[in-house]
Amino acid sequence: MRIDLHTHSNRSDGTDPVDVLIAHAQQAGLDVIALTDHDTADGWTDGRRAAEELEIGFVPGIEISCKLRGISVHLLGYLLDPSQPELAEELRIVRDGRTDRIPSIVARLNSIGVSLTVDEVLAQATGTPSVGRPHVADALVANGTVANRGEAFDRYLADGRAGHVSHYAIEPGRAIDLVRAAGGVPVIAHPWGRSSYKVMTQDTIAALVADHGLAGIEVDHQDHSAESRATLHRIADELGIIATGSSDHHGAGKIDHELGVNSTEPEQFERLLEVAKANAAATDAQVPEAYLP
């Protein structure tokens, strides 16, 4: 059984429409796919419909933008109620903050001689409720400034680069609390990838488990070395939490993140479903169900 618990559509910063993403997942031989667009559940209805038509398992999820001591950390929330008022408001603020910084990013790039307009960025963001740095990167690709998203981030958009502008994000502990209050399962995404390794230490993970009820960590991910994966598996075992694996697929938006390149072990997925059942029972949230044909 092949299970990929972290993917994106064009409802956030992926490049594939939801139905196309689900079709590609079936073609890739996946048995279960989770749709985890950034800070939005907009693709869930279309995702479930496409999954039912193709008879592939579907898990609704969200990837929530967080910060800890100024460092970006992402939290995956599975099988949660996105209409819970506190969570819905936080997600709205995050989306608005991401979109509102686009003119500032464009102005910073213009100031160093990079040709770009806000309209060019918006043209790359069809179908999404919020516009982010990946859409700026796509606009830079479209106008010939860079060859791909990776080059755009490396040269202009990553933390510390000339075009980087910070945006609002909540601390991971609060995000975990909100996911659990919404009946969902909180899992830290790629804890030792990008810059999050600077703050997501073993002690930090242990504290999030003890103080907030963190349910798991994403272990098998393209941003993690073999050594990191082995250590993270050990940490998950010692803390008694779930260890997931996934592609973090963005369509053409990321290279080397093909669907199913990493996967979650079936027994770990079963544990996630059990936690979802328990967390849902502990709230009055209207949680969605996974589709598992």
Short mmCIF file of C-alpha atoms in Angstrom, two decimals:
data_model
loop_
_atom_site.label_atom_id
_atom_site.label_comp_id
_atom_site.label_asym_id
_atom_site.label_seq_id
_atom_site.Cartn_x
_atom_site.Cartn_y
_atom_site.Cartn_z
CA MET A 1 0.00 0.00 0.00
CA ARG A 2 1.51 3.34 -1.10
CA ILE A 3 0.44 6.39 0.91
CA ASP A 4 1.53 9.98 0.19
CA LEU A 5 0.41 12.39 2.93
CA HIS A 6 1.70 15.76 1.69
CA THR A 7 0.78 17.25 -1.70
CA HIS A 8 -0.25 20.62 -3.14
CA SER A 9 -2.58 21.72 -5.91
CA ASN A 10 -3.04 25.07 -7.62
CA ARG A 11 -5.37 26.05 -4.78
CA SER A 12 -2.12 27.08 -3.07
CA ASP A 13 1.33 26.86 -4.67
CA GLY A 14 1.13 23.64 -6.65
CA THR A 15 0.76 23.79 -10.42
CA ASP A 16 -1.90 21.08 -11.01
CA PRO A 17 -5.66 21.54 -10.64
CA VAL A 18 -7.02 19.25 -7.93
CA ASP A 19 -8.58 16.70 -10.30
CA VAL A 20 -5.36 16.52 -12.31
CA LEU A 21 -3.34 15.98 -9.13
CA ILE A 22 -5.58 13.09 -8.09
CA ALA A 23 -5.36 11.55 -11.56
CA HIS A 24 -1.57 11.81 -11.47
CA ALA A 25 -1.57 10.14 -8.06
CA GLN A 26 -3.50 7.19 -9.45
CA GLN A 27 -1.17 6.98 -12.44
CA ALA A 28 1.79 7.00 -10.04
CA GLY A 29 0.40 3.91 -8.33
CA LEU A 30 -0.63 5.57 -5.08
CA ASP A 31 -3.36 3.99 -2.97
CA VAL A 32 -3.92 7.05 -0.73
CA ILE A 33 -3.17 10.74 -1.25
CA ALA A 34 -3.57 13.64 1.17
CA LEU A 35 -4.23 17.12 -0.21
CA THR A 36 -2.49 19.60 2.10
CA ASP A 37 -2.61 23.01 0.44
CA HIS A 38 -1.17 25.95 2.34
CA ASP A 39 -3.63 27.50 4.81
CA THR A 40 -6.74 26.53 2.82
CA ALA A 41 -9.23 23.70 2.47
CA ASP A 42 -10.60 25.01 -0.83
CA GLY A 43 -9.61 21.89 -2.79
CA TRP A 44 -11.18 19.28 -0.52
CA THR A 45 -14.54 18.94 -2.28
CA ASP A 46 -12.99 18.58 -5.73
CA GLY A 47 -10.33 16.25 -4.33
CA ARG A 48 -12.81 13.86 -2.77
CA ARG A 49 -14.97 13.87 -5.88
CA ALA A 50 -12.01 13.03 -8.12
CA ALA A 51 -10.78 10.38 -5.69
CA GLU A 52 -14.19 8.68 -5.59
CA GLU A 53 -14.36 8.66 -9.39
CA LEU A 54 -10.90 7.08 -9.63
CA GLU A 55 -11.27 4.92 -6.50
CA ILE A 56 -8.12 6.17 -4.83
CA GLY A 57 -7.96 6.97 -1.11
CA PHE A 58 -8.23 10.65 -0.18
CA VAL A 59 -7.30 12.40 3.08
CA PRO A 60 -8.21 16.10 3.48
CA GLY A 61 -5.52 18.19 5.13
CA ILE A 62 -3.94 21.63 5.43
CA GLU A 63 -0.36 22.86 5.76
CA ILE A 64 -0.31 25.75 8.23
CA SER A 65 2.39 28.42 8.11
CA CYS A 66 4.06 28.89 11.51
CA LYS A 67 7.12 30.59 12.97
CA LEU A 68 9.22 29.72 15.99
CA ARG A 69 11.79 32.28 17.13
CA GLY A 70 11.56 33.91 13.72
CA ILE A 71 12.18 30.67 11.80
CA SER A 72 9.58 29.24 9.41
CA VAL A 73 8.01 25.96 10.56
CA HIS A 74 5.12 24.19 8.84
CA LEU A 75 2.40 22.11 10.48
CA LEU A 76 0.30 19.54 8.66
CA GLY A 77 -3.23 19.14 9.97
CA TYR A 78 -5.25 16.11 8.85
CA LEU A 79 -8.99 15.46 9.04
CA LEU A 80 -9.78 18.74 10.79
CA ASP A 81 -12.76 21.08 10.66
CA PRO A 82 -11.53 24.23 8.85
CA SER A 83 -14.68 26.12 9.82
CA GLN A 84 -13.84 26.13 13.54
CA PRO A 85 -13.89 29.90 14.25
CA GLU A 86 -10.43 30.38 15.81
CA LEU A 87 -8.70 28.24 13.22
CA ALA A 88 -10.61 29.80 10.32
CA GLU A 89 -9.67 33.30 11.48
CA GLU A 90 -5.98 32.44 11.86
CA LEU A 91 -5.91 30.89 8.39
CA ARG A 92 -7.58 33.99 6.93
CA ILE A 93 -5.01 36.28 8.56
CA VAL A 94 -2.14 34.14 7.27
CA ARG A 95 -3.55 34.11 3.72
CA ASP A 96 -4.16 37.85 3.73
CA GLY A 97 -0.68 38.52 5.09
CA ARG A 98 0.90 36.43 2.39
CA THR A 99 -1.03 38.21 -0.36
CA ASP A 100 -0.57 41.69 1.10
CA ARG A 101 3.23 41.44 0.96
CA ILE A 102 3.35 40.91 -2.82
CA PRO A 103 3.66 44.66 -3.68
CA SER A 104 6.53 44.96 -1.19
CA ILE A 105 8.31 41.95 -2.68
CA VAL A 106 7.91 43.38 -6.18
CA ALA A 107 9.17 46.78 -5.03
CA ARG A 108 12.25 45.24 -3.44
CA LEU A 109 13.03 43.29 -6.60
CA ASN A 110 12.53 46.38 -8.74
CA SER A 111 14.95 48.28 -6.48
CA ILE A 112 17.76 45.87 -7.39
CA GLY A 113 16.98 46.01 -11.10
CA VAL A 114 14.71 42.98 -11.47
CA SER A 115 11.84 43.66 -13.87
CA LEU A 116 8.52 42.48 -12.41
CA THR A 117 5.01 43.80 -11.82
CA VAL A 118 2.27 42.82 -9.38
CA ASP A 119 0.00 41.99 -12.33
CA GLU A 120 2.57 39.48 -13.59
CA VAL A 121 2.51 37.76 -10.21
CA LEU A 122 -1.28 37.71 -10.02
CA ALA A 123 -1.42 36.14 -13.48
CA GLN A 124 0.44 33.13 -12.07
CA ALA A 125 -1.96 32.67 -9.13
CA THR A 126 -5.17 31.50 -10.78
CA GLY A 127 -7.44 29.38 -8.62
CA THR A 128 -5.84 30.13 -5.26
CA PRO A 129 -7.27 32.16 -2.35
CA SER A 130 -3.84 33.56 -1.52
CA VAL A 131 -0.79 34.64 -3.47
CA GLY A 132 2.67 33.75 -2.21
CA ARG A 133 6.36 33.69 -3.01
CA PRO A 134 6.01 30.65 -5.33
CA HIS A 135 3.78 32.75 -7.58
CA VAL A 136 6.41 35.50 -7.58
CA ALA A 137 8.92 32.82 -8.55
CA ASP A 138 6.66 31.60 -11.35
CA ALA A 139 6.35 35.15 -12.67
CA LEU A 140 10.14 35.46 -12.69
CA VAL A 141 10.32 32.22 -14.65
CA ALA A 142 7.65 33.42 -17.08
CA ASN A 143 9.48 36.68 -17.83
CA GLY A 144 12.81 34.95 -18.28
CA THR A 145 14.60 36.27 -15.19
CA VAL A 146 15.26 32.77 -13.81
CA ALA A 147 15.00 29.22 -15.09
CA ASN A 148 12.86 27.72 -12.32
CA ARG A 149 11.37 28.27 -8.87
CA GLY A 150 14.46 26.96 -7.16
CA GLU A 151 16.67 29.57 -8.79
CA ALA A 152 14.14 32.30 -7.95
CA PHE A 153 14.23 31.41 -4.26
CA ASP A 154 17.99 30.93 -4.16
CA ARG A 155 18.70 34.27 -5.80
CA TYR A 156 15.86 36.52 -4.69
CA LEU A 157 13.12 35.14 -2.42
CA ALA A 158 14.56 32.93 0.33
CA ASP A 159 15.11 34.24 3.84
CA GLY A 160 17.87 36.84 3.76
CA ARG A 161 17.60 37.50 0.02
CA ALA A 162 16.77 40.91 -1.40
CA GLY A 163 13.18 40.05 -2.28
CA HIS A 164 12.23 38.39 1.00
CA VAL A 165 9.44 40.01 3.03
CA SER A 166 8.18 38.32 6.17
CA HIS A 167 4.49 37.66 6.81
CA TYR A 168 2.27 36.84 9.77
CA ALA A 169 2.48 33.30 11.11
CA ILE A 170 1.53 31.73 14.43
CA GLU A 171 3.72 29.68 16.74
CA PRO A 172 3.56 25.92 16.14
CA GLY A 173 2.28 25.23 19.66
CA ARG A 174 -0.79 27.38 19.06
CA ALA A 175 -1.29 25.86 15.61
CA ILE A 176 -1.23 22.37 17.16
CA ASP A 177 -3.80 23.48 19.73
CA LEU A 178 -6.04 24.84 16.97
CA VAL A 179 -5.77 21.67 14.89
CA ARG A 180 -6.67 19.50 17.86
CA ALA A 181 -9.57 21.79 18.83
CA ALA A 182 -10.80 21.35 15.26
CA GLY A 183 -10.70 17.57 15.71
CA GLY A 184 -7.63 17.06 13.56
CA VAL A 185 -4.23 15.37 13.69
CA PRO A 186 -1.18 17.70 13.93
CA VAL A 187 2.09 16.57 12.30
CA ILE A 188 5.20 18.76 11.90
CA ALA A 189 6.19 18.94 8.22
CA HIS A 190 9.85 18.37 7.22
CA PRO A 191 11.16 19.30 10.70
CA TRP A 192 14.81 19.15 9.65
CA GLY A 193 14.42 20.66 6.19
CA ARG A 194 15.06 24.19 4.93
CA SER A 195 15.65 26.44 7.94
CA SER A 196 13.33 24.72 10.42
CA TYR A 197 16.15 22.44 11.61
CA LYS A 198 17.54 25.45 13.48
CA VAL A 199 14.64 25.44 15.95
CA MET A 200 12.98 22.04 15.60
CA THR A 201 15.36 20.20 17.92
CA GLN A 202 14.58 16.94 19.67
CA ASP A 203 13.81 18.89 22.85
CA THR A 204 11.46 21.21 20.96
CA ILE A 205 9.62 18.28 19.40
CA ALA A 206 9.36 16.59 22.80
CA ALA A 207 7.94 19.79 24.32
CA LEU A 208 5.35 20.11 21.56
CA VAL A 209 4.28 16.53 22.24
CA ALA A 210 4.10 16.98 26.02
CA ASP A 211 2.61 20.47 26.13
CA HIS A 212 0.38 20.57 23.06
CA GLY A 213 -0.31 17.02 21.93
CA LEU A 214 1.74 16.94 18.72
CA ALA A 215 0.81 13.64 17.08
CA GLY A 216 3.68 13.10 14.66
CA ILE A 217 6.55 14.29 12.52
CA GLU A 218 7.17 13.98 8.80
CA VAL A 219 10.33 11.87 8.63
CA ASP A 220 10.77 10.60 5.08
CA HIS A 221 11.00 13.78 2.99
CA GLN A 222 13.27 14.91 0.19
CA ASP A 223 14.74 17.67 2.37
CA HIS A 224 16.03 15.07 4.85
CA SER A 225 19.26 13.16 4.46
CA ALA A 226 19.43 9.45 5.19
CA GLU A 227 21.12 10.25 8.50
CA SER A 228 18.42 12.76 9.43
CA ARG A 229 15.69 10.28 8.59
CA ALA A 230 17.25 7.61 10.79
CA THR A 231 17.53 10.04 13.70
CA LEU A 232 14.00 11.35 13.25
CA HIS A 233 12.63 7.80 13.16
CA ARG A 234 14.43 7.18 16.46
CA ILE A 235 12.99 10.36 17.95
CA ALA A 236 9.47 9.41 16.85
CA ASP A 237 9.88 5.96 18.38
CA GLU A 238 11.20 7.34 21.66
CA LEU A 239 8.36 9.87 21.92
CA GLY A 240 5.72 7.38 20.83
CA ILE A 241 4.49 9.57 17.98
CA ILE A 242 3.64 8.90 14.33
CA ALA A 243 6.35 8.99 11.64
CA THR A 244 5.03 9.88 8.20
CA GLY A 245 6.59 10.02 4.74
CA SER A 246 5.52 11.96 1.68
CA SER A 247 6.49 13.73 -1.50
CA ASP A 248 5.54 17.36 -0.76
CA HIS A 249 4.57 17.35 -4.43
CA HIS A 250 3.97 20.72 -6.13
CA GLY A 251 3.56 19.58 -9.72
CA ALA A 252 6.04 21.43 -11.89
CA GLY A 253 6.74 23.78 -8.99
CA LYS A 254 9.39 21.54 -7.39
CA ILE A 255 11.88 19.17 -8.91
CA ASP A 256 12.67 15.81 -7.30
CA HIS A 257 9.37 15.76 -5.39
CA GLU A 258 7.47 13.32 -7.58
CA LEU A 259 4.31 11.76 -6.21
CA GLY A 260 5.15 8.73 -4.07
CA VAL A 261 8.89 9.46 -3.93
CA ASN A 262 8.47 8.93 -0.17
CA SER A 263 5.53 7.25 1.49
CA THR A 264 3.95 6.55 4.86
CA GLU A 265 3.98 3.01 6.22
CA PRO A 266 0.45 1.52 6.45
CA GLU A 267 0.72 0.93 10.20
CA GLN A 268 1.67 4.59 10.73
CA PHE A 269 -1.32 5.64 8.63
CA GLU A 270 -3.58 3.45 10.76
CA ARG A 271 -2.22 5.18 13.85
CA LEU A 272 -2.99 8.55 12.29
CA LEU A 273 -6.58 7.48 11.62
CA GLU A 274 -6.93 6.30 15.21
CA VAL A 275 -5.68 9.65 16.54
CA ALA A 276 -8.10 11.41 14.18
CA LYS A 277 -10.98 9.37 15.57
CA ALA A 278 -10.00 10.15 19.17
CA ASN A 279 -9.44 13.86 18.54
CA ALA A 280 -12.74 14.19 16.69
CA ALA A 281 -14.57 12.50 19.58
CA ALA A 282 -13.06 14.99 22.03
CA THR A 283 -14.55 18.03 20.25
CA ASP A 284 -17.81 19.15 18.69
CA ALA A 285 -16.01 19.86 15.40
CA GLN A 286 -17.60 18.79 12.14
CA VAL A 287 -14.63 16.82 10.87
CA PRO A 288 -14.41 15.41 7.35
CA GLU A 289 -13.96 11.72 6.72
CA ALA A 290 -11.16 10.15 4.77
CA TYR A 291 -12.27 8.38 1.61
CA LEU A 292 -10.78 4.89 1.63
CA PRO A 293 -12.29 2.65 -1.06
#
